[in-house]
Amino acid sequence: MLRAQGRAVHQCDSGWVPVFVDQEQSISLMSVGFLLESPDEAVVWRGPKKNALIKQFVADVAWGQLDYLVVDTPPGTSDEHMAAVEALRPYSPLGALVVTTPQAVSVGDVRRELTFCRKTGLQVVGVVENMSGFVCPHCAECTNVFSRGGGEVLASLAGVPFLGSVPLDPELTRSLEEGQDFIRDFPKSPAFPALFSIAQKVMSEAPARLS
Amino acid sequence: MLRAQGRAVHQCDSGWVPVFVDQEQSISLMSVGFLLESPDEAVVWRGPKKNALIKQFVADVAWGQLDYLVVDTPPGTSDEHMAAVEALRPYSPLGALVVTTPQAVSVGDVRRELTFCRKTGLQVVGVVENMSGFVCPHCAECTNVFSRGGGEVLASLAGVPFLGSVPLDPELTRSLEEGQDFIRDFPKSPAFPALFSIAQKVMSEAPARLS
């Protein structure tokens, strides 16, 4: 998505140097993908080994000064989530951004993730509903491919902010497939105002703590 | 999806009795969901505890005589997958059915799952592409919401059968949301022939071993 595949991670005195994805060095990235020899290689690791690497990604990477550190986790409430919460606790994380799709089956899973946040004392910045309706590019009619409204109901039940819905959007997919800059290249896409408004709400709910 | 939420698991002399989802007892089901007190409860378990439960679900459930035992795993190649492969090895499992969505990002993840199958000696029954195009119910035009063709390319690169593509289908979502019988209630839905043909191919690639 960020055209960073195949890039290498180097060592410096203060730890691993993250991969910079743009010339301005405004986004730096660390991923287990950079440590593998081939993109086909499977990370067949049990919990303890994953936990150790997640801790290293927080503590042993020379992140420098950041506005936001975004940790993209798999779905669920397992080793990865516990390890990330534990590794980040000393830094008082701003909170969890919880993403669901509209249908009841996903909302059920995500309810359990909200319980996890409560149990581990992680604040919930808000809920985002993804894959929320599809505007046909041929006839402009909207279809709720995956039911609708689940994210908003979930946020209201859990008493956390609902940050918005992102529609299914072939232009967003294409942009991610080709590593394009969505903000620059697709300002008229239906997902654009949705993502822009969510980003603004996140920044106002959880402003960066500049030191 | 199977209208089984809230059902209880009982004990008998030969182990846990699975939950039967229809009167004919043609489908029996076991899930950690049946063992929780509330549907909101998060399973915040590390690997070893999950591994132990997966082994119990194979060995300590009174499954009786089955045509097929389907294990629905989360995405990835981690504890759950290793535990399932190890627990099932004594029964010579027929193989893995690998599901991807069409876009390059998912195909990359699923390539690693195929590597996992090779490493663990698990045969791959085939690859299925899900969320493969959307036929607008208003104008009947098809849009490839998530790119296209990734599943077929992946199967061909890995030298395993490609079993078919399932389109995005609001009727399939509705059926799953409401626990309806899709085969009985939606025979004209666009996902119906796709799922039917995939099921037939699975049964011919990996016929049930009746004892």
Short mmCIF file of C-alpha atoms in Angstrom, two decimals:
data_model
loop_
_atom_site.label_atom_id
_atom_site.label_comp_id
_atom_site.label_asym_id
_atom_site.label_seq_id
_atom_site.Cartn_x
_atom_site.Cartn_y
_atom_site.Cartn_z
CA MET A 1 0.00 0.00 0.00
CA LEU A 2 2.88 2.37 0.75
CA ARG A 3 5.23 1.09 -1.98
CA ALA A 4 7.68 -0.04 0.66
CA GLN A 5 7.88 -3.76 -0.19
CA GLY A 6 11.43 -5.07 -0.39
CA ARG A 7 12.94 -2.12 1.50
CA ALA A 8 15.59 -2.98 4.10
CA VAL A 9 15.82 -2.07 7.76
CA HIS A 10 19.25 -0.85 8.94
CA GLN A 11 20.83 -0.60 12.37
CA CYS A 12 22.06 2.64 13.94
CA ASP A 13 23.43 3.38 17.42
CA SER A 14 19.95 3.98 18.83
CA GLY A 15 18.36 0.88 17.28
CA TRP A 16 16.64 -0.16 14.04
CA VAL A 17 16.09 2.66 11.54
CA PRO A 18 12.48 2.54 10.30
CA VAL A 19 11.70 2.66 6.58
CA PHE A 20 10.72 6.14 5.32
CA VAL A 21 7.99 5.99 2.70
CA ASP A 22 8.22 9.54 1.32
CA GLN A 23 10.99 12.00 0.59
CA GLU A 24 9.84 14.38 3.34
CA GLN A 25 10.24 11.49 5.82
CA SER A 26 6.76 12.31 7.14
CA ILE A 27 5.81 8.64 7.48
CA SER A 28 8.16 6.03 8.91
CA LEU A 29 7.26 2.38 8.95
CA MET A 30 8.28 -0.84 10.66
CA SER A 31 6.95 -4.27 9.76
CA VAL A 32 7.94 -7.89 10.12
CA GLY A 33 7.78 -7.94 6.30
CA PHE A 34 11.07 -6.00 6.16
CA LEU A 35 12.82 -8.69 8.19
CA LEU A 36 11.84 -11.62 5.95
CA GLU A 37 13.95 -12.88 3.09
CA SER A 38 11.08 -13.43 0.67
CA PRO A 39 7.56 -11.95 0.47
CA ASP A 40 6.19 -15.52 0.35
CA GLU A 41 7.77 -16.44 3.65
CA ALA A 42 5.15 -17.30 6.31
CA VAL A 43 5.69 -16.01 9.84
CA VAL A 44 4.85 -19.27 11.59
CA TRP A 45 5.47 -18.01 15.09
CA ARG A 46 3.81 -18.85 18.36
CA GLY A 47 2.77 -16.16 20.84
CA PRO A 48 6.00 -15.62 22.85
CA LYS A 49 8.12 -14.94 19.75
CA LYS A 50 5.51 -12.52 18.38
CA ASN A 51 5.26 -10.77 21.75
CA ALA A 52 9.04 -10.28 21.87
CA LEU A 53 9.10 -8.74 18.38
CA ILE A 54 6.18 -6.38 19.14
CA LYS A 55 8.07 -5.16 22.23
CA GLN A 56 11.18 -4.61 20.09
CA PHE A 57 9.15 -2.67 17.52
CA VAL A 58 8.10 -0.24 20.25
CA ALA A 59 11.35 -0.05 22.25
CA ASP A 60 14.23 -0.83 19.87
CA VAL A 61 13.24 1.22 16.79
CA ALA A 62 14.77 4.69 16.46
CA TRP A 63 11.36 6.31 15.92
CA GLY A 64 12.59 9.84 16.67
CA GLN A 65 9.90 12.39 17.45
CA LEU A 66 6.46 11.33 16.25
CA ASP A 67 3.06 13.03 16.21
CA TYR A 68 1.26 9.68 16.08
CA LEU A 69 2.38 6.07 16.32
CA VAL A 70 -0.27 3.92 14.60
CA VAL A 71 -0.23 0.20 15.43
CA ASP A 72 -2.31 -1.76 12.90
CA THR A 73 -3.38 -5.00 14.59
CA PRO A 74 -5.06 -8.11 13.21
CA PRO A 75 -8.72 -8.63 14.25
CA GLY A 76 -9.35 -10.26 17.62
CA THR A 77 -8.16 -10.06 21.19
CA SER A 78 -5.10 -12.26 21.44
CA ASP A 79 -1.32 -12.23 21.88
CA GLU A 80 -0.68 -9.36 19.46
CA HIS A 81 -3.18 -7.08 21.20
CA MET A 82 -1.99 -7.89 24.70
CA ALA A 83 1.66 -7.47 23.68
CA ALA A 84 0.98 -4.10 22.02
CA VAL A 85 -1.01 -2.80 25.01
CA GLU A 86 1.72 -3.91 27.43
CA ALA A 87 4.58 -2.51 25.36
CA LEU A 88 2.82 0.85 24.90
CA ARG A 89 1.53 1.27 28.47
CA PRO A 90 4.62 3.20 29.69
CA TYR A 91 3.92 5.77 26.94
CA SER A 92 0.22 6.28 27.93
CA PRO A 93 -1.30 5.47 24.53
CA LEU A 94 -4.06 7.82 23.33
CA GLY A 95 -6.37 4.91 22.73
CA ALA A 96 -7.88 2.39 20.35
CA LEU A 97 -9.54 3.17 17.02
CA VAL A 98 -11.95 0.31 16.50
CA VAL A 99 -12.97 -0.61 12.94
CA THR A 100 -15.97 -2.78 12.08
CA THR A 101 -17.97 -3.64 8.97
CA PRO A 102 -21.73 -3.05 9.11
CA GLN A 103 -23.05 -6.59 9.45
CA ALA A 104 -24.09 -8.21 12.74
CA VAL A 105 -21.42 -10.93 12.52
CA SER A 106 -18.58 -8.36 12.53
CA VAL A 107 -20.25 -6.15 15.08
CA GLY A 108 -20.36 -9.16 17.43
CA ASP A 109 -16.59 -9.64 17.07
CA VAL A 110 -15.92 -5.96 17.58
CA ARG A 111 -18.08 -5.83 20.72
CA ARG A 112 -15.60 -8.30 22.20
CA GLU A 113 -12.75 -6.00 21.21
CA LEU A 114 -14.42 -3.13 23.09
CA THR A 115 -14.64 -5.41 26.14
CA PHE A 116 -10.91 -6.09 25.72
CA CYS A 117 -10.19 -2.32 25.72
CA ARG A 118 -12.22 -1.88 28.90
CA LYS A 119 -10.47 -4.83 30.61
CA THR A 120 -7.00 -3.55 29.70
CA GLY A 121 -7.78 0.09 30.54
CA LEU A 122 -7.29 1.27 26.96
CA GLN A 123 -9.45 4.30 26.08
CA VAL A 124 -11.54 3.95 22.89
CA VAL A 125 -11.03 6.95 20.60
CA GLY A 126 -14.01 5.82 18.57
CA VAL A 127 -15.63 3.34 16.18
CA VAL A 128 -15.30 3.51 12.36
CA GLU A 129 -17.60 1.57 10.03
CA ASN A 130 -15.79 0.32 6.93
CA MET A 131 -17.27 -1.17 3.70
CA SER A 132 -20.37 0.85 4.39
CA GLY A 133 -22.52 0.85 1.25
CA PHE A 134 -21.52 0.98 -2.39
CA VAL A 135 -22.42 3.77 -4.82
CA CYS A 136 -22.65 2.16 -8.27
CA PRO A 137 -20.37 4.09 -10.64
CA HIS A 138 -22.75 3.22 -13.52
CA CYS A 139 -26.13 4.35 -12.13
CA ALA A 140 -25.17 6.24 -8.90
CA GLU A 141 -27.61 4.16 -6.83
CA CYS A 142 -26.37 3.14 -3.37
CA THR A 143 -26.57 -0.49 -2.21
CA ASN A 144 -25.84 -1.61 1.35
CA VAL A 145 -23.80 -4.64 0.35
CA PHE A 146 -23.10 -5.64 3.96
CA SER A 147 -26.24 -4.54 5.82
CA ARG A 148 -25.96 -1.11 7.44
CA GLY A 149 -25.67 0.99 10.56
CA GLY A 150 -23.92 -1.64 12.72
CA GLY A 151 -21.00 0.65 13.60
CA GLU A 152 -23.19 3.47 14.86
CA VAL A 153 -25.36 1.15 16.96
CA LEU A 154 -22.24 -0.45 18.43
CA ALA A 155 -20.67 2.90 19.37
CA SER A 156 -23.90 4.04 20.97
CA LEU A 157 -24.29 0.80 22.99
CA ALA A 158 -20.68 1.03 24.19
CA GLY A 159 -20.94 4.76 24.93
CA VAL A 160 -17.98 5.67 22.71
CA PRO A 161 -17.82 8.18 19.82
CA PHE A 162 -18.89 7.09 16.33
CA LEU A 163 -16.36 8.61 13.95
CA GLY A 164 -17.97 7.86 10.57
CA SER A 165 -18.50 5.35 7.75
CA VAL A 166 -16.19 4.64 4.82
CA PRO A 167 -18.02 3.41 1.69
CA LEU A 168 -16.79 0.59 -0.56
CA ASP A 169 -14.85 2.46 -3.23
CA PRO A 170 -13.05 0.89 -6.21
CA GLU A 171 -10.84 4.02 -6.48
CA LEU A 172 -9.62 3.54 -2.91
CA THR A 173 -8.82 -0.11 -3.71
CA ARG A 174 -6.95 0.91 -6.86
CA SER A 175 -5.01 3.54 -4.98
CA LEU A 176 -3.97 0.97 -2.34
CA GLU A 177 -3.13 -1.66 -4.97
CA GLU A 178 -0.84 0.69 -6.83
CA GLY A 179 0.62 2.51 -3.82
CA GLN A 180 -0.79 5.83 -5.08
CA ASP A 181 -1.34 8.89 -2.91
CA PHE A 182 -5.12 8.72 -2.40
CA ILE A 183 -5.40 12.25 -0.96
CA ARG A 184 -3.57 13.76 -3.92
CA ASP A 185 -4.92 11.58 -6.73
CA PHE A 186 -8.57 10.86 -5.80
CA PRO A 187 -10.04 13.99 -4.17
CA LYS A 188 -13.43 13.35 -5.85
CA SER A 189 -13.73 9.73 -4.78
CA PRO A 190 -16.69 8.92 -2.45
CA ALA A 191 -14.31 7.61 0.24
CA PHE A 192 -12.37 10.88 0.34
CA PRO A 193 -14.70 13.09 2.44
CA ALA A 194 -15.41 10.11 4.73
CA LEU A 195 -11.73 9.46 5.47
CA PHE A 196 -10.96 13.18 5.78
CA SER A 197 -13.71 13.76 8.32
CA ILE A 198 -12.68 10.68 10.36
CA ALA A 199 -9.05 11.85 10.45
CA GLN A 200 -10.16 15.27 11.67
CA LYS A 201 -12.31 13.73 14.42
CA VAL A 202 -9.44 11.47 15.53
CA MET A 203 -7.12 14.46 15.75
CA SER A 204 -9.65 16.41 17.81
CA GLU A 205 -10.60 13.43 20.07
CA ALA A 206 -6.96 12.44 20.57
CA PRO A 207 -4.67 15.37 19.82
CA ALA A 208 -0.98 14.56 19.42
CA ARG A 209 0.95 15.26 22.61
CA LEU A 210 3.93 17.23 21.38
CA SER A 211 6.84 17.25 23.73
CA MET B 1 -25.17 -17.20 10.95
CA LEU B 2 -26.57 -20.56 12.03
CA ARG B 3 -29.01 -19.21 14.65
CA ALA B 4 -27.11 -21.04 17.36
CA GLN B 5 -26.18 -18.09 19.59
CA GLY B 6 -26.88 -18.69 23.28
CA ARG B 7 -27.16 -22.47 22.88
CA ALA B 8 -25.49 -24.55 25.58
CA VAL B 9 -22.97 -27.38 25.33
CA HIS B 10 -23.66 -30.43 27.48
CA GLN B 11 -21.48 -33.28 28.69
CA CYS B 12 -22.08 -36.95 27.91
CA ASP B 13 -19.99 -40.05 28.66
CA SER B 14 -17.96 -39.66 25.48
CA GLY B 15 -17.30 -35.92 25.86
CA TRP B 16 -18.92 -32.61 24.99
CA VAL B 17 -22.10 -32.88 22.92
CA PRO B 18 -21.89 -30.42 19.98
CA VAL B 19 -24.78 -28.07 19.23
CA PHE B 20 -27.10 -29.30 16.46
CA VAL B 21 -28.31 -26.48 14.25
CA ASP B 22 -31.14 -28.24 12.42
CA GLN B 23 -33.79 -30.80 13.29
CA GLU B 24 -32.23 -33.45 11.06
CA GLN B 25 -28.97 -33.04 13.05
CA SER B 26 -27.12 -32.76 9.74
CA ILE B 27 -24.86 -29.99 11.03
CA SER B 28 -23.26 -30.06 14.45
CA LEU B 29 -21.24 -27.17 15.75
CA MET B 30 -18.69 -26.39 18.44
CA SER B 31 -17.42 -22.90 19.25
CA VAL B 32 -15.78 -21.09 22.11
CA GLY B 33 -18.85 -18.83 21.96
CA PHE B 34 -20.95 -21.59 23.58
CA LEU B 35 -18.59 -21.71 26.57
CA LEU B 36 -18.76 -17.97 27.38
CA GLU B 37 -21.25 -16.48 29.82
CA SER B 38 -22.04 -13.40 27.72
CA PRO B 39 -21.77 -12.69 23.96
CA ASP B 40 -19.77 -9.53 24.84
CA GLU B 41 -17.11 -11.50 26.69
CA ALA B 42 -13.68 -11.20 25.06
CA VAL B 43 -11.52 -14.33 24.83
CA VAL B 44 -8.30 -12.68 26.01
CA TRP B 45 -6.21 -15.81 25.84
CA ARG B 46 -2.58 -16.30 24.98
CA GLY B 47 -1.44 -19.08 22.64
CA PRO B 48 -1.06 -22.07 25.02
CA LYS B 49 -4.63 -21.76 26.36
CA LYS B 50 -6.03 -21.44 22.82
CA ASN B 51 -3.97 -24.44 21.67
CA ALA B 52 -5.32 -26.57 24.51
CA LEU B 53 -8.94 -25.69 23.64
CA ILE B 54 -8.42 -26.40 19.94
CA LYS B 55 -7.07 -29.85 20.83
CA GLN B 56 -10.11 -30.45 23.06
CA PHE B 57 -12.46 -29.41 20.26
CA VAL B 58 -10.97 -32.13 18.07
CA ALA B 59 -10.46 -34.88 20.65
CA ASP B 60 -13.03 -34.33 23.44
CA VAL B 61 -16.18 -33.54 21.44
CA ALA B 62 -18.56 -36.44 20.76
CA TRP B 63 -18.64 -35.68 17.02
CA GLY B 64 -20.04 -39.08 16.05
CA GLN B 65 -19.71 -40.08 12.41
CA LEU B 66 -19.07 -37.08 10.15
CA ASP B 67 -18.77 -36.66 6.39
CA TYR B 68 -16.76 -33.46 6.78
CA LEU B 69 -15.26 -31.61 9.74
CA VAL B 70 -14.82 -27.96 8.73
CA VAL B 71 -12.45 -25.88 10.86
CA ASP B 72 -12.96 -22.16 10.22
CA THR B 73 -9.72 -20.40 11.19
CA PRO B 74 -8.89 -16.71 11.52
CA PRO B 75 -6.60 -15.26 8.82
CA GLY B 76 -2.85 -15.74 9.25
CA THR B 77 -0.38 -18.45 10.17
CA SER B 78 -0.17 -18.49 13.94
CA ASP B 79 -1.04 -20.48 17.06
CA GLU B 80 -4.59 -21.37 15.94
CA HIS B 81 -3.36 -22.78 12.62
CA MET B 82 -0.48 -24.74 14.10
CA ALA B 83 -2.72 -26.12 16.86
CA ALA B 84 -5.42 -27.19 14.36
CA VAL B 85 -2.90 -28.85 12.03
CA GLU B 86 -1.28 -30.71 14.95
CA ALA B 87 -4.57 -31.82 16.49
CA LEU B 88 -5.92 -33.07 13.15
CA ARG B 89 -2.73 -34.76 11.90
CA PRO B 90 -3.63 -38.21 13.37
CA TYR B 91 -6.86 -38.10 11.31
CA SER B 92 -5.06 -37.32 7.99
CA PRO B 93 -7.01 -34.14 7.12
CA LEU B 94 -8.18 -33.82 3.52
CA GLY B 95 -6.58 -30.41 3.22
CA ALA B 96 -6.91 -26.66 3.38
CA LEU B 97 -9.46 -24.56 1.52
CA VAL B 98 -7.77 -21.18 1.14
CA VAL B 99 -9.98 -18.08 0.77
CA THR B 100 -8.71 -14.72 -0.51
CA THR B 101 -10.24 -11.46 -1.71
CA PRO B 102 -9.17 -10.23 -5.17
CA GLN B 103 -6.82 -7.38 -4.27
CA ALA B 104 -3.01 -7.65 -4.16
CA VAL B 105 -2.80 -6.89 -0.43
CA SER B 106 -4.92 -9.93 0.48
CA VAL B 107 -3.28 -12.14 -2.11
CA GLY B 108 0.09 -11.34 -0.46
CA ASP B 109 -1.23 -12.54 2.92
CA VAL B 110 -2.71 -15.66 1.40
CA ARG B 111 0.54 -16.53 -0.39
CA ARG B 112 2.08 -16.80 3.05
CA GLU B 113 -0.74 -19.12 4.09
CA LEU B 114 0.05 -21.38 1.12
CA THR B 115 3.70 -21.43 2.27
CA PHE B 116 2.43 -22.45 5.72
CA CYS B 117 0.47 -25.36 4.19
CA ARG B 118 3.58 -26.53 2.31
CA LYS B 119 5.76 -26.27 5.44
CA THR B 120 3.29 -28.23 7.58
CA GLY B 121 2.58 -30.85 4.89
CA LEU B 122 -1.10 -29.87 4.58
CA GLN B 123 -2.52 -30.46 1.10
CA VAL B 124 -4.30 -27.48 -0.49
CA VAL B 125 -7.75 -28.48 -1.79
CA GLY B 126 -7.93 -25.18 -3.64
CA VAL B 127 -8.25 -21.40 -3.62
CA VAL B 128 -11.58 -19.52 -3.50
CA GLU B 129 -11.86 -15.82 -4.34
CA ASN B 130 -14.45 -14.03 -2.18
CA MET B 131 -15.96 -10.51 -2.60
CA SER B 132 -15.28 -10.88 -6.29
CA GLY B 133 -17.18 -8.11 -8.09
CA PHE B 134 -20.60 -6.64 -7.40
CA VAL B 135 -23.58 -6.77 -9.73
CA CYS B 136 -25.62 -3.61 -9.06
CA PRO B 137 -29.23 -4.66 -8.30
CA HIS B 138 -30.42 -1.34 -9.81
CA CYS B 139 -28.69 -1.35 -13.20
CA ALA B 140 -27.19 -4.90 -13.45
CA GLU B 141 -23.73 -3.53 -14.28
CA CYS B 142 -20.81 -5.33 -12.64
CA THR B 143 -18.11 -3.40 -10.75
CA ASN B 144 -14.90 -4.96 -9.47
CA VAL B 145 -14.99 -3.26 -6.07
CA PHE B 146 -11.79 -4.92 -4.91
CA SER B 147 -9.72 -5.27 -8.08
CA ARG B 148 -10.05 -8.68 -9.76
CA GLY B 149 -8.52 -12.00 -10.66
CA GLY B 150 -6.10 -12.22 -7.70
CA GLY B 151 -7.38 -15.63 -6.56
CA GLU B 152 -6.93 -17.29 -9.94
CA VAL B 153 -3.40 -15.87 -10.39
CA LEU B 154 -2.48 -17.02 -6.89
CA ALA B 155 -3.75 -20.58 -7.48
CA SER B 156 -1.90 -20.79 -10.77
CA LEU B 157 1.39 -19.51 -9.23
CA ALA B 158 1.09 -22.00 -6.37
CA GLY B 159 0.09 -24.86 -8.67
CA VAL B 160 -3.15 -25.61 -6.78
CA PRO B 161 -6.75 -25.79 -8.10
CA PHE B 162 -8.77 -22.57 -8.42
CA LEU B 163 -12.27 -23.43 -7.22
CA GLY B 164 -14.18 -20.27 -8.17
CA SER B 165 -15.19 -16.73 -7.25
CA VAL B 166 -18.04 -15.64 -4.97
CA PRO B 167 -19.47 -12.19 -5.82
CA LEU B 168 -20.44 -9.57 -3.25
CA ASP B 169 -24.13 -10.23 -2.72
CA PRO B 170 -26.47 -8.31 -0.40
CA GLU B 171 -28.84 -11.31 -0.34
CA LEU B 172 -26.06 -13.55 0.99
CA THR B 173 -25.31 -10.98 3.69
CA ARG B 174 -28.99 -10.75 4.61
CA SER B 175 -29.28 -14.50 4.77
CA LEU B 176 -26.26 -14.72 7.11
CA GLU B 177 -27.49 -11.81 9.25
CA GLU B 178 -30.85 -13.43 9.80
CA GLY B 179 -29.67 -17.03 10.01
CA GLN B 180 -31.77 -17.97 6.96
CA ASP B 181 -31.21 -21.05 4.81
CA PHE B 182 -29.48 -19.49 1.78
CA ILE B 183 -29.81 -22.58 -0.41
CA ARG B 184 -33.56 -22.79 0.21
CA ASP B 185 -34.42 -19.08 0.29
CA PHE B 186 -32.16 -17.45 -2.31
CA PRO B 187 -31.75 -19.85 -5.26
CA LYS B 188 -31.75 -16.90 -7.72
CA SER B 189 -29.10 -14.87 -5.92
CA PRO B 190 -25.85 -14.26 -7.88
CA ALA B 191 -23.80 -15.96 -5.15
CA PHE B 192 -25.85 -19.17 -5.39
CA PRO B 193 -24.37 -20.79 -8.54
CA ALA B 194 -20.88 -19.71 -7.41
CA LEU B 195 -21.17 -21.38 -4.00
CA PHE B 196 -22.88 -24.45 -5.45
CA SER B 197 -20.13 -25.01 -8.00
CA ILE B 198 -17.37 -24.52 -5.40
CA ALA B 199 -19.04 -27.03 -3.05
CA GLN B 200 -19.23 -29.58 -5.89
CA LYS B 201 -15.55 -29.08 -6.75
CA VAL B 202 -14.52 -29.47 -3.10
CA MET B 203 -16.48 -32.71 -2.88
CA SER B 204 -14.83 -34.04 -6.02
CA GLU B 205 -11.29 -32.84 -5.09
CA ALA B 206 -11.62 -34.09 -1.53
CA PRO B 207 -14.33 -36.75 -1.29
CA ALA B 208 -15.49 -37.67 2.22
CA ARG B 209 -13.83 -40.83 3.50
CA LEU B 210 -16.75 -42.84 4.79
CA SER B 211 -15.80 -45.51 7.25
#
